[in-house]
Amino acid sequence: MSRTIPARRGSPSAAPLPQRKISLSLRMKRISRAWQLYVLLAPAIVYILVFKYWPMYGVQIAFKNYNPVDGFTDSPWVGLTHFIRFVNSYQFGQVVGNTLWIAVLGLLVAFPIPIILALLVNQLQSERFKKFTQTVLYSPAFISTVVVVGIMFVVLSPRSGLVNNAIQLGGGEPIFFMGSAEWFRPIYVISDVWQNAGFSMIVYLAALAAIDPALHDAAKVDGASKLQRIRHIDLPGIMPVVTILFILAIGNLLNVGFEKALLMQTPLNISTSEIIQTYVYHAGLQQAQFSYSAAIGLFNSLLNLALLLFFNTVARRANQATLW
């Protein structure tokens, strides 16, 4: 006769099942207590699942010779053929180089400016003037990209533009800014800073508002100047937020704004304005190369993921705030 040997205490098999049931019941109780919050969270979860995760099913066409007649499942597999084709194409260096130039230049210029603006606005004494300044700075974020590009074409026009009129008054020759390849990157970055810096400033202002005012009072008593308080109180106080946003910006580095680049693109500046996103649009929608464009988009996403993982690891090893 076989007999049942009782499991010893501390053994993995001795983990009592009732504890799992208790922990599950506790979780359900916590959910039931805060069910209103989960109801508010549900639309965001549904949005992410439907518009972010479900479309990933179509990524498989990057490894197929997709034919709309055969569909996703019946189209023949071609492996890494489209990736190899993109890397070996003569547009690869130009397209990736333009994207990196705009992305890195935008990161170096556009990322620190909201921090500086937040530190300056936070030092304003008048609350009314402080609110007015915030409104003026973040109001461009509500202007459509189409309108912003239209404004740039009008202001930078070589005949009637405000900038060229000022250049001519100074004795210079008018410049065709929107048709010059060398001016595309500076105009793109400057317009992006003007449109988005004020809105990004709000995040840092919220982080500055969370700093204990007693630290500033104690620093004033010790005779610290405004610059010293900014350096030793404000900057360390918002550094975790800065680190998190920097990692997120790195993870989104190669996702240069498609709409603005496409609207600013002309046959005269195509050598510097053709980026990965516009190239995918031209190849995928205009030339109906669906698998090829999907491979390029997946290549871009994988590069962003690699940068995100790398810089998150670097921040974790440097004992800074990280995403996980």
PDB file of C-alpha atoms in Angstrom:
ATOM      1  CA  MET A   1       0.000   0.000   0.000  1.00  0.00           C
ATOM      2  CA  SER A   2       1.195   3.437  -0.867  1.00  0.00           C
ATOM      3  CA  ARG A   3       0.860   6.080   1.733  1.00  0.00           C
ATOM      4  CA  THR A   4       0.818   9.813   1.409  1.00  0.00           C
ATOM      5  CA  ILE A   5       3.953  11.480   2.705  1.00  0.00           C
ATOM      6  CA  PRO A   6       3.160  14.879   4.183  1.00  0.00           C
ATOM      7  CA  ALA A   7       5.167  17.711   2.688  1.00  0.00           C
ATOM      8  CA  ARG A   8       7.735  19.210   5.002  1.00  0.00           C
ATOM      9  CA  ARG A   9       7.492  22.757   6.155  1.00  0.00           C
ATOM     10  CA  GLY A  10       9.315  25.240   3.955  1.00  0.00           C
ATOM     11  CA  SER A  11       9.169  23.049   0.840  1.00  0.00           C
ATOM     12  CA  PRO A  12       7.780  24.702  -2.333  1.00  0.00           C
ATOM     13  CA  SER A  13       5.027  22.110  -2.635  1.00  0.00           C
ATOM     14  CA  ALA A  14       3.835  22.997   0.834  1.00  0.00           C
ATOM     15  CA  ALA A  15       2.610  26.423  -0.268  1.00  0.00           C
ATOM     16  CA  PRO A  16      -0.987  26.300   0.921  1.00  0.00           C
ATOM     17  CA  LEU A  17      -3.598  26.910  -1.735  1.00  0.00           C
ATOM     18  CA  PRO A  18      -5.837  28.885   0.641  1.00  0.00           C
ATOM     19  CA  GLN A  19      -3.190  31.666   0.760  1.00  0.00           C
ATOM     20  CA  ARG A  20      -3.467  32.102  -2.994  1.00  0.00           C
ATOM     21  CA  LYS A  21      -7.215  32.278  -2.683  1.00  0.00           C
ATOM     22  CA  ILE A  22      -6.875  34.827   0.130  1.00  0.00           C
ATOM     23  CA  SER A  23      -4.494  37.014  -1.879  1.00  0.00           C
ATOM     24  CA  LEU A  24      -6.836  36.848  -4.882  1.00  0.00           C
ATOM     25  CA  SER A  25      -9.783  37.782  -2.712  1.00  0.00           C
ATOM     26  CA  LEU A  26      -7.819  40.716  -1.258  1.00  0.00           C
ATOM     27  CA  ARG A  27      -7.053  41.959  -4.755  1.00  0.00           C
ATOM     28  CA  MET A  28     -10.688  41.693  -5.751  1.00  0.00           C
ATOM     29  CA  LYS A  29     -11.697  43.623  -2.624  1.00  0.00           C
ATOM     30  CA  ARG A  30      -9.218  46.381  -3.447  1.00  0.00           C
ATOM     31  CA  ILE A  31     -10.553  46.553  -6.998  1.00  0.00           C
ATOM     32  CA  SER A  32     -14.129  46.655  -5.754  1.00  0.00           C
ATOM     33  CA  ARG A  33     -13.302  49.491  -3.356  1.00  0.00           C
ATOM     34  CA  ALA A  34     -11.768  51.622  -6.121  1.00  0.00           C
ATOM     35  CA  TRP A  35     -13.964  50.475  -8.985  1.00  0.00           C
ATOM     36  CA  GLN A  36     -14.612  54.082 -10.038  1.00  0.00           C
ATOM     37  CA  LEU A  37     -10.910  54.558 -10.779  1.00  0.00           C
ATOM     38  CA  TYR A  38     -10.820  51.390 -12.860  1.00  0.00           C
ATOM     39  CA  VAL A  39     -13.857  52.589 -14.800  1.00  0.00           C
ATOM     40  CA  LEU A  40     -12.014  55.822 -15.570  1.00  0.00           C
ATOM     41  CA  LEU A  41      -8.946  53.815 -16.570  1.00  0.00           C
ATOM     42  CA  ALA A  42     -10.887  51.422 -18.818  1.00  0.00           C
ATOM     43  CA  PRO A  43     -11.197  53.749 -21.873  1.00  0.00           C
ATOM     44  CA  ALA A  44      -7.443  54.354 -21.893  1.00  0.00           C
ATOM     45  CA  ILE A  45      -6.749  50.619 -21.665  1.00  0.00           C
ATOM     46  CA  VAL A  46      -9.210  49.874 -24.461  1.00  0.00           C
ATOM     47  CA  TYR A  47      -7.638  52.609 -26.596  1.00  0.00           C
ATOM     48  CA  ILE A  48      -4.135  51.197 -26.108  1.00  0.00           C
ATOM     49  CA  LEU A  49      -5.257  47.639 -26.807  1.00  0.00           C
ATOM     50  CA  VAL A  50      -7.219  48.540 -29.936  1.00  0.00           C
ATOM     51  CA  PHE A  51      -4.968  51.175 -31.498  1.00  0.00           C
ATOM     52  CA  LYS A  52      -1.525  50.162 -30.187  1.00  0.00           C
ATOM     53  CA  TYR A  53      -1.403  46.401 -29.643  1.00  0.00           C
ATOM     54  CA  TRP A  54      -3.974  45.021 -32.077  1.00  0.00           C
ATOM     55  CA  PRO A  55      -2.337  46.700 -35.124  1.00  0.00           C
ATOM     56  CA  MET A  56       0.884  44.849 -34.249  1.00  0.00           C
ATOM     57  CA  TYR A  57      -0.781  41.830 -35.825  1.00  0.00           C
ATOM     58  CA  GLY A  58      -0.135  43.479 -39.174  1.00  0.00           C
ATOM     59  CA  VAL A  59       3.616  43.776 -38.541  1.00  0.00           C
ATOM     60  CA  GLN A  60       3.993  40.321 -40.043  1.00  0.00           C
ATOM     61  CA  ILE A  61       3.683  41.792 -43.546  1.00  0.00           C
ATOM     62  CA  ALA A  62       7.201  43.184 -43.057  1.00  0.00           C
ATOM     63  CA  PHE A  63       8.388  39.581 -43.409  1.00  0.00           C
ATOM     64  CA  LYS A  64       6.033  38.762 -46.295  1.00  0.00           C
ATOM     65  CA  ASN A  65       5.473  39.788 -49.881  1.00  0.00           C
ATOM     66  CA  TYR A  66       2.078  41.210 -48.991  1.00  0.00           C
ATOM     67  CA  ASN A  67      -0.683  41.075 -51.543  1.00  0.00           C
ATOM     68  CA  PRO A  68      -4.094  42.561 -50.619  1.00  0.00           C
ATOM     69  CA  VAL A  69      -5.812  39.768 -52.520  1.00  0.00           C
ATOM     70  CA  ASP A  70      -4.100  37.023 -50.480  1.00  0.00           C
ATOM     71  CA  GLY A  71      -4.320  38.928 -47.185  1.00  0.00           C
ATOM     72  CA  PHE A  72      -2.080  38.662 -44.152  1.00  0.00           C
ATOM     73  CA  THR A  73      -2.214  34.894 -43.789  1.00  0.00           C
ATOM     74  CA  ASP A  74      -1.819  33.703 -47.393  1.00  0.00           C
ATOM     75  CA  SER A  75       0.851  36.136 -48.577  1.00  0.00           C
ATOM     76  CA  PRO A  76       4.210  34.360 -49.086  1.00  0.00           C
ATOM     77  CA  TRP A  77       6.980  34.696 -46.511  1.00  0.00           C
ATOM     78  CA  VAL A  78      10.194  36.387 -47.661  1.00  0.00           C
ATOM     79  CA  GLY A  79      12.028  36.694 -44.336  1.00  0.00           C
ATOM     80  CA  LEU A  80      14.391  39.668 -44.023  1.00  0.00           C
ATOM     81  CA  THR A  81      14.344  40.511 -47.724  1.00  0.00           C
ATOM     82  CA  HIS A  82      12.716  43.928 -47.273  1.00  0.00           C
ATOM     83  CA  PHE A  83      15.070  44.887 -44.439  1.00  0.00           C
ATOM     84  CA  ILE A  84      18.105  43.961 -46.528  1.00  0.00           C
ATOM     85  CA  ARG A  85      16.695  45.881 -49.462  1.00  0.00           C
ATOM     86  CA  PHE A  86      16.291  49.024 -47.350  1.00  0.00           C
ATOM     87  CA  VAL A  87      19.779  48.804 -45.842  1.00  0.00           C
ATOM     88  CA  ASN A  88      21.339  48.265 -49.276  1.00  0.00           C
ATOM     89  CA  SER A  89      19.328  51.020 -50.994  1.00  0.00           C
ATOM     90  CA  TYR A  90      21.006  54.292 -51.901  1.00  0.00           C
ATOM     91  CA  GLN A  91      18.376  56.206 -49.893  1.00  0.00           C
ATOM     92  CA  PHE A  92      19.330  54.460 -46.640  1.00  0.00           C
ATOM     93  CA  GLY A  93      22.205  56.753 -45.697  1.00  0.00           C
ATOM     94  CA  GLN A  94      20.356  59.907 -46.685  1.00  0.00           C
ATOM     95  CA  VAL A  95      17.054  59.026 -45.009  1.00  0.00           C
ATOM     96  CA  VAL A  96      18.554  57.717 -41.757  1.00  0.00           C
ATOM     97  CA  GLY A  97      21.107  60.527 -41.680  1.00  0.00           C
ATOM     98  CA  ASN A  98      18.453  63.218 -42.080  1.00  0.00           C
ATOM     99  CA  THR A  99      16.342  61.625 -39.363  1.00  0.00           C
ATOM    100  CA  LEU A 100      19.287  61.427 -36.957  1.00  0.00           C
ATOM    101  CA  TRP A 101      20.352  65.002 -37.692  1.00  0.00           C
ATOM    102  CA  ILE A 102      16.918  66.427 -36.958  1.00  0.00           C
ATOM    103  CA  ALA A 103      16.336  64.134 -33.954  1.00  0.00           C
ATOM    104  CA  VAL A 104      19.678  64.808 -32.250  1.00  0.00           C
ATOM    105  CA  LEU A 105      19.579  68.529 -33.016  1.00  0.00           C
ATOM    106  CA  GLY A 106      16.049  68.713 -31.673  1.00  0.00           C
ATOM    107  CA  LEU A 107      17.023  66.800 -28.523  1.00  0.00           C
ATOM    108  CA  LEU A 108      20.022  69.037 -27.809  1.00  0.00           C
ATOM    109  CA  VAL A 109      18.092  72.252 -28.385  1.00  0.00           C
ATOM    110  CA  ALA A 110      14.462  71.476 -27.567  1.00  0.00           C
ATOM    111  CA  PHE A 111      14.935  69.354 -24.446  1.00  0.00           C
ATOM    112  CA  PRO A 112      16.766  71.867 -22.167  1.00  0.00           C
ATOM    113  CA  ILE A 113      14.683  74.911 -23.115  1.00  0.00           C
ATOM    114  CA  PRO A 114      11.477  73.837 -21.236  1.00  0.00           C
ATOM    115  CA  ILE A 115      13.598  73.238 -18.132  1.00  0.00           C
ATOM    116  CA  ILE A 116      15.113  76.709 -18.382  1.00  0.00           C
ATOM    117  CA  LEU A 117      11.714  78.282 -18.974  1.00  0.00           C
ATOM    118  CA  ALA A 118      10.231  76.476 -15.977  1.00  0.00           C
ATOM    119  CA  LEU A 119      13.064  77.616 -13.702  1.00  0.00           C
ATOM    120  CA  LEU A 120      12.679  81.226 -14.876  1.00  0.00           C
ATOM    121  CA  VAL A 121       8.883  81.306 -14.642  1.00  0.00           C
ATOM    122  CA  ASN A 122       9.024  79.712 -11.190  1.00  0.00           C
ATOM    123  CA  GLN A 123      11.070  82.682  -9.939  1.00  0.00           C
ATOM    124  CA  LEU A 124       8.440  85.253 -10.906  1.00  0.00           C
ATOM    125  CA  GLN A 125       6.962  86.948  -7.855  1.00  0.00           C
ATOM    126  CA  SER A 126       3.704  88.267  -9.306  1.00  0.00           C
ATOM    127  CA  GLU A 127       1.146  85.464  -9.625  1.00  0.00           C
ATOM    128  CA  ARG A 128      -0.847  87.351 -12.247  1.00  0.00           C
ATOM    129  CA  PHE A 129       2.200  87.948 -14.425  1.00  0.00           C
ATOM    130  CA  LYS A 130       3.291  84.348 -13.840  1.00  0.00           C
ATOM    131  CA  LYS A 131      -0.034  82.979 -15.125  1.00  0.00           C
ATOM    132  CA  PHE A 132       0.043  85.373 -18.085  1.00  0.00           C
ATOM    133  CA  THR A 133       3.557  84.203 -18.991  1.00  0.00           C
ATOM    134  CA  GLN A 134       2.544  80.541 -18.786  1.00  0.00           C
ATOM    135  CA  THR A 135      -0.456  81.174 -21.043  1.00  0.00           C
ATOM    136  CA  VAL A 136       1.661  82.980 -23.636  1.00  0.00           C
ATOM    137  CA  LEU A 137       4.307  80.264 -23.635  1.00  0.00           C
ATOM    138  CA  TYR A 138       2.097  77.187 -23.944  1.00  0.00           C
ATOM    139  CA  SER A 139      -0.613  78.637 -26.203  1.00  0.00           C
ATOM    140  CA  PRO A 140       1.322  77.782 -29.435  1.00  0.00           C
ATOM    141  CA  ALA A 141       0.878  74.097 -28.584  1.00  0.00           C
ATOM    142  CA  PHE A 142      -2.816  74.416 -29.444  1.00  0.00           C
ATOM    143  CA  ILE A 143      -2.110  75.667 -32.966  1.00  0.00           C
ATOM    144  CA  SER A 144      -2.441  73.027 -35.672  1.00  0.00           C
ATOM    145  CA  THR A 145       0.731  71.868 -37.398  1.00  0.00           C
ATOM    146  CA  VAL A 146      -0.809  72.809 -40.748  1.00  0.00           C
ATOM    147  CA  VAL A 147      -1.375  76.349 -39.506  1.00  0.00           C
ATOM    148  CA  VAL A 148       2.161  76.570 -38.100  1.00  0.00           C
ATOM    149  CA  VAL A 149       3.695  75.534 -41.415  1.00  0.00           C
ATOM    150  CA  GLY A 150       1.422  77.973 -43.246  1.00  0.00           C
ATOM    151  CA  ILE A 151       2.615  80.766 -40.948  1.00  0.00           C
ATOM    152  CA  MET A 152       6.225  79.824 -41.677  1.00  0.00           C
ATOM    153  CA  PHE A 153       5.655  79.966 -45.439  1.00  0.00           C
ATOM    154  CA  VAL A 154       4.123  83.441 -45.077  1.00  0.00           C
ATOM    155  CA  VAL A 155       6.680  84.845 -42.624  1.00  0.00           C
ATOM    156  CA  LEU A 156       9.682  83.380 -44.496  1.00  0.00           C
ATOM    157  CA  SER A 157       8.433  84.217 -47.989  1.00  0.00           C
ATOM    158  CA  PRO A 158      11.293  85.602 -50.163  1.00  0.00           C
ATOM    159  CA  ARG A 159       9.064  88.385 -51.529  1.00  0.00           C
ATOM    160  CA  SER A 160       6.666  89.515 -48.819  1.00  0.00           C
ATOM    161  CA  GLY A 161       7.910  87.684 -45.730  1.00  0.00           C
ATOM    162  CA  LEU A 162       8.624  89.626 -42.564  1.00  0.00           C
ATOM    163  CA  VAL A 163      12.066  88.059 -42.131  1.00  0.00           C
ATOM    164  CA  ASN A 164      13.223  88.780 -45.674  1.00  0.00           C
ATOM    165  CA  ASN A 165      11.884  92.325 -45.461  1.00  0.00           C
ATOM    166  CA  ALA A 166      14.068  92.841 -42.396  1.00  0.00           C
ATOM    167  CA  ILE A 167      17.048  91.339 -44.240  1.00  0.00           C
ATOM    168  CA  GLN A 168      16.491  93.670 -47.199  1.00  0.00           C
ATOM    169  CA  LEU A 169      16.207  96.685 -44.904  1.00  0.00           C
ATOM    170  CA  GLY A 170      19.607  95.720 -43.522  1.00  0.00           C
ATOM    171  CA  GLY A 171      21.078  95.655 -47.020  1.00  0.00           C
ATOM    172  CA  GLY A 172      21.039  91.893 -47.529  1.00  0.00           C
ATOM    173  CA  GLU A 173      19.607  89.680 -50.228  1.00  0.00           C
ATOM    174  CA  PRO A 174      16.336  87.772 -49.680  1.00  0.00           C
ATOM    175  CA  ILE A 175      16.673  84.075 -48.816  1.00  0.00           C
ATOM    176  CA  PHE A 176      14.323  81.353 -50.018  1.00  0.00           C
ATOM    177  CA  PHE A 177      14.210  79.655 -46.609  1.00  0.00           C
ATOM    178  CA  MET A 178      11.540  77.049 -47.367  1.00  0.00           C
ATOM    179  CA  GLY A 179      13.233  76.056 -50.598  1.00  0.00           C
ATOM    180  CA  SER A 180      16.782  75.806 -49.269  1.00  0.00           C
ATOM    181  CA  ALA A 181      18.057  72.414 -48.141  1.00  0.00           C
ATOM    182  CA  GLU A 182      20.504  73.923 -45.639  1.00  0.00           C
ATOM    183  CA  TRP A 183      17.747  75.891 -43.883  1.00  0.00           C
ATOM    184  CA  PHE A 184      15.299  73.009 -43.435  1.00  0.00           C
ATOM    185  CA  ARG A 185      16.793  71.605 -40.222  1.00  0.00           C
ATOM    186  CA  PRO A 186      17.199  74.931 -38.339  1.00  0.00           C
ATOM    187  CA  ILE A 187      13.683  76.044 -39.311  1.00  0.00           C
ATOM    188  CA  TYR A 188      12.206  72.688 -38.301  1.00  0.00           C
ATOM    189  CA  VAL A 189      13.903  72.688 -34.874  1.00  0.00           C
ATOM    190  CA  ILE A 190      13.199  76.356 -34.116  1.00  0.00           C
ATOM    191  CA  SER A 191       9.532  76.034 -35.041  1.00  0.00           C
ATOM    192  CA  ASP A 192       9.267  72.865 -32.952  1.00  0.00           C
ATOM    193  CA  VAL A 193      10.746  74.668 -29.932  1.00  0.00           C
ATOM    194  CA  TRP A 194       8.352  77.585 -30.398  1.00  0.00           C
ATOM    195  CA  GLN A 195       5.351  75.279 -30.636  1.00  0.00           C
ATOM    196  CA  ASN A 196       6.082  72.687 -27.922  1.00  0.00           C
ATOM    197  CA  ALA A 197       8.525  74.149 -25.379  1.00  0.00           C
ATOM    198  CA  GLY A 198       5.866  76.002 -23.396  1.00  0.00           C
ATOM    199  CA  PHE A 199       3.628  72.951 -23.116  1.00  0.00           C
ATOM    200  CA  SER A 200       6.544  70.780 -21.935  1.00  0.00           C
ATOM    201  CA  MET A 201       7.373  73.473 -19.386  1.00  0.00           C
ATOM    202  CA  ILE A 202       4.160  72.676 -17.486  1.00  0.00           C
ATOM    203  CA  VAL A 203       5.505  69.280 -16.400  1.00  0.00           C
ATOM    204  CA  TYR A 204       8.588  70.860 -14.835  1.00  0.00           C
ATOM    205  CA  LEU A 205       6.524  73.586 -13.196  1.00  0.00           C
ATOM    206  CA  ALA A 206       4.423  70.876 -11.560  1.00  0.00           C
ATOM    207  CA  ALA A 207       7.608  69.203 -10.304  1.00  0.00           C
ATOM    208  CA  LEU A 208       8.894  72.532  -8.968  1.00  0.00           C
ATOM    209  CA  ALA A 209       5.592  73.105  -7.152  1.00  0.00           C
ATOM    210  CA  ALA A 210       6.125  69.827  -5.273  1.00  0.00           C
ATOM    211  CA  ILE A 211       9.395  71.065  -3.709  1.00  0.00           C
ATOM    212  CA  ASP A 212       9.039  71.944  -0.033  1.00  0.00           C
ATOM    213  CA  PRO A 213       8.997  75.776   0.341  1.00  0.00           C
ATOM    214  CA  ALA A 214      10.770  75.377   3.684  1.00  0.00           C
ATOM    215  CA  LEU A 215      13.950  74.516   1.780  1.00  0.00           C
ATOM    216  CA  HIS A 216      13.881  77.888   0.030  1.00  0.00           C
ATOM    217  CA  ASP A 217      13.082  79.687   3.293  1.00  0.00           C
ATOM    218  CA  ALA A 218      16.030  78.049   5.011  1.00  0.00           C
ATOM    219  CA  ALA A 219      18.290  78.884   2.066  1.00  0.00           C
ATOM    220  CA  LYS A 220      17.192  82.545   2.188  1.00  0.00           C
ATOM    221  CA  VAL A 221      18.016  82.673   5.883  1.00  0.00           C
ATOM    222  CA  ASP A 222      21.485  81.301   5.091  1.00  0.00           C
ATOM    223  CA  GLY A 223      21.968  84.051   2.495  1.00  0.00           C
ATOM    224  CA  ALA A 224      21.643  81.956  -0.668  1.00  0.00           C
ATOM    225  CA  SER A 225      21.006  83.857  -3.882  1.00  0.00           C
ATOM    226  CA  LYS A 226      18.379  82.903  -6.477  1.00  0.00           C
ATOM    227  CA  LEU A 227      20.947  81.188  -8.653  1.00  0.00           C
ATOM    228  CA  GLN A 228      22.252  79.206  -5.697  1.00  0.00           C
ATOM    229  CA  ARG A 229      18.724  78.133  -4.750  1.00  0.00           C
ATOM    230  CA  ILE A 230      18.031  77.092  -8.329  1.00  0.00           C
ATOM    231  CA  ARG A 231      21.250  75.099  -8.459  1.00  0.00           C
ATOM    232  CA  HIS A 232      21.032  73.376  -5.084  1.00  0.00           C
ATOM    233  CA  ILE A 233      17.251  73.086  -4.521  1.00  0.00           C
ATOM    234  CA  ASP A 234      15.247  73.378  -7.723  1.00  0.00           C
ATOM    235  CA  LEU A 235      17.478  71.375 -10.059  1.00  0.00           C
ATOM    236  CA  PRO A 236      17.983  68.414  -7.668  1.00  0.00           C
ATOM    237  CA  GLY A 237      14.248  68.491  -6.900  1.00  0.00           C
ATOM    238  CA  ILE A 238      13.195  68.062 -10.523  1.00  0.00           C
ATOM    239  CA  MET A 239      16.072  65.814 -11.584  1.00  0.00           C
ATOM    240  CA  PRO A 240      14.026  62.558 -11.330  1.00  0.00           C
ATOM    241  CA  VAL A 241      11.399  64.067 -13.655  1.00  0.00           C
ATOM    242  CA  VAL A 242      14.117  65.303 -16.015  1.00  0.00           C
ATOM    243  CA  THR A 243      15.675  61.835 -16.139  1.00  0.00           C
ATOM    244  CA  ILE A 244      12.372  60.091 -16.858  1.00  0.00           C
ATOM    245  CA  LEU A 245      11.438  62.556 -19.615  1.00  0.00           C
ATOM    246  CA  PHE A 246      14.922  62.307 -21.102  1.00  0.00           C
ATOM    247  CA  ILE A 247      14.659  58.510 -21.300  1.00  0.00           C
ATOM    248  CA  LEU A 248      11.232  58.836 -22.924  1.00  0.00           C
ATOM    249  CA  ALA A 249      12.621  61.384 -25.387  1.00  0.00           C
ATOM    250  CA  ILE A 250      15.463  59.008 -26.258  1.00  0.00           C
ATOM    251  CA  GLY A 251      12.966  56.190 -26.782  1.00  0.00           C
ATOM    252  CA  ASN A 252      11.075  58.445 -29.185  1.00  0.00           C
ATOM    253  CA  LEU A 253      14.202  59.905 -30.776  1.00  0.00           C
ATOM    254  CA  LEU A 254      13.726  58.674 -34.335  1.00  0.00           C
ATOM    255  CA  ASN A 255       9.983  59.421 -34.422  1.00  0.00           C
ATOM    256  CA  VAL A 256      10.446  62.820 -35.995  1.00  0.00           C
ATOM    257  CA  GLY A 257       7.202  64.663 -36.635  1.00  0.00           C
ATOM    258  CA  PHE A 258       5.808  63.325 -39.892  1.00  0.00           C
ATOM    259  CA  GLU A 259       3.183  66.011 -40.520  1.00  0.00           C
ATOM    260  CA  LYS A 260       5.511  68.992 -40.245  1.00  0.00           C
ATOM    261  CA  ALA A 261       8.288  67.373 -42.263  1.00  0.00           C
ATOM    262  CA  LEU A 262       5.875  66.428 -45.042  1.00  0.00           C
ATOM    263  CA  LEU A 263       4.248  69.865 -45.136  1.00  0.00           C
ATOM    264  CA  MET A 264       7.625  71.635 -45.188  1.00  0.00           C
ATOM    265  CA  GLN A 265       8.995  69.310 -47.858  1.00  0.00           C
ATOM    266  CA  THR A 266       9.577  70.756 -51.329  1.00  0.00           C
ATOM    267  CA  PRO A 267      11.476  69.446 -54.366  1.00  0.00           C
ATOM    268  CA  LEU A 268      14.251  71.939 -53.561  1.00  0.00           C
ATOM    269  CA  ASN A 269      14.885  70.771 -49.974  1.00  0.00           C
ATOM    270  CA  ILE A 270      14.203  67.050 -50.470  1.00  0.00           C
ATOM    271  CA  SER A 271      17.860  66.193 -49.843  1.00  0.00           C
ATOM    272  CA  THR A 272      17.546  67.161 -46.160  1.00  0.00           C
ATOM    273  CA  SER A 273      13.793  66.883 -45.574  1.00  0.00           C
ATOM    274  CA  GLU A 274      13.354  63.223 -46.573  1.00  0.00           C
ATOM    275  CA  ILE A 275      13.207  61.369 -43.244  1.00  0.00           C
ATOM    276  CA  ILE A 276      12.156  57.838 -42.351  1.00  0.00           C
ATOM    277  CA  GLN A 277       8.520  58.780 -41.765  1.00  0.00           C
ATOM    278  CA  THR A 278       8.081  60.628 -45.071  1.00  0.00           C
ATOM    279  CA  TYR A 279       9.974  57.883 -46.903  1.00  0.00           C
ATOM    280  CA  VAL A 280       7.586  55.286 -45.472  1.00  0.00           C
ATOM    281  CA  TYR A 281       4.653  57.425 -46.624  1.00  0.00           C
ATOM    282  CA  HIS A 282       6.016  57.747 -50.152  1.00  0.00           C
ATOM    283  CA  ALA A 283       6.939  54.069 -50.448  1.00  0.00           C
ATOM    284  CA  GLY A 284       3.899  52.645 -48.708  1.00  0.00           C
ATOM    285  CA  LEU A 285       0.967  54.804 -49.761  1.00  0.00           C
ATOM    286  CA  GLN A 286       2.094  56.494 -52.947  1.00  0.00           C
ATOM    287  CA  GLN A 287       3.952  53.513 -54.429  1.00  0.00           C
ATOM    288  CA  ALA A 288       1.885  50.753 -52.747  1.00  0.00           C
ATOM    289  CA  GLN A 289       4.983  48.938 -51.408  1.00  0.00           C
ATOM    290  CA  PHE A 290       3.220  47.846 -48.241  1.00  0.00           C
ATOM    291  CA  SER A 291       5.651  45.169 -47.062  1.00  0.00           C
ATOM    292  CA  TYR A 292       8.685  47.327 -47.783  1.00  0.00           C
ATOM    293  CA  SER A 293       7.294  50.328 -45.895  1.00  0.00           C
ATOM    294  CA  ALA A 294       6.208  48.095 -42.985  1.00  0.00           C
ATOM    295  CA  ALA A 295       9.768  46.752 -42.750  1.00  0.00           C
ATOM    296  CA  ILE A 296      11.158  50.287 -42.635  1.00  0.00           C
ATOM    297  CA  GLY A 297       8.690  51.286 -39.927  1.00  0.00           C
ATOM    298  CA  LEU A 298       9.543  48.187 -37.883  1.00  0.00           C
ATOM    299  CA  PHE A 299      13.242  48.930 -38.328  1.00  0.00           C
ATOM    300  CA  ASN A 300      12.671  52.428 -36.953  1.00  0.00           C
ATOM    301  CA  SER A 301      10.682  51.119 -33.978  1.00  0.00           C
ATOM    302  CA  LEU A 302      13.345  48.549 -33.106  1.00  0.00           C
ATOM    303  CA  LEU A 303      16.022  51.247 -33.096  1.00  0.00           C
ATOM    304  CA  ASN A 304      13.914  53.355 -30.736  1.00  0.00           C
ATOM    305  CA  LEU A 305      13.371  50.341 -28.465  1.00  0.00           C
ATOM    306  CA  ALA A 306      17.111  49.612 -28.379  1.00  0.00           C
ATOM    307  CA  LEU A 307      17.900  53.233 -27.455  1.00  0.00           C
ATOM    308  CA  LEU A 308      15.221  53.187 -24.738  1.00  0.00           C
ATOM    309  CA  LEU A 309      16.555  49.987 -23.167  1.00  0.00           C
ATOM    310  CA  PHE A 310      20.164  51.183 -23.337  1.00  0.00           C
ATOM    311  CA  PHE A 311      19.606  54.577 -21.708  1.00  0.00           C
ATOM    312  CA  ASN A 312      17.252  53.130 -19.105  1.00  0.00           C
ATOM    313  CA  THR A 313      19.992  50.664 -18.131  1.00  0.00           C
ATOM    314  CA  VAL A 314      22.568  53.471 -17.993  1.00  0.00           C
ATOM    315  CA  ALA A 315      20.296  55.546 -15.746  1.00  0.00           C
ATOM    316  CA  ARG A 316      19.653  52.580 -13.444  1.00  0.00           C
ATOM    317  CA  ARG A 317      23.377  51.898 -13.059  1.00  0.00           C
ATOM    318  CA  ALA A 318      23.922  55.594 -12.321  1.00  0.00           C
ATOM    319  CA  ASN A 319      21.320  55.338  -9.523  1.00  0.00           C
ATOM    320  CA  GLN A 320      18.959  57.736 -11.303  1.00  0.00           C
ATOM    321  CA  ALA A 321      15.204  57.523 -11.746  1.00  0.00           C
ATOM    322  CA  THR A 322      14.233  54.950 -14.403  1.00  0.00           C
ATOM    323  CA  LEU A 323      11.111  53.669 -16.113  1.00  0.00           C
ATOM    324  CA  TRP A 324      11.488  50.242 -14.477  1.00  0.00           C
TER     325      TRP A 324
END
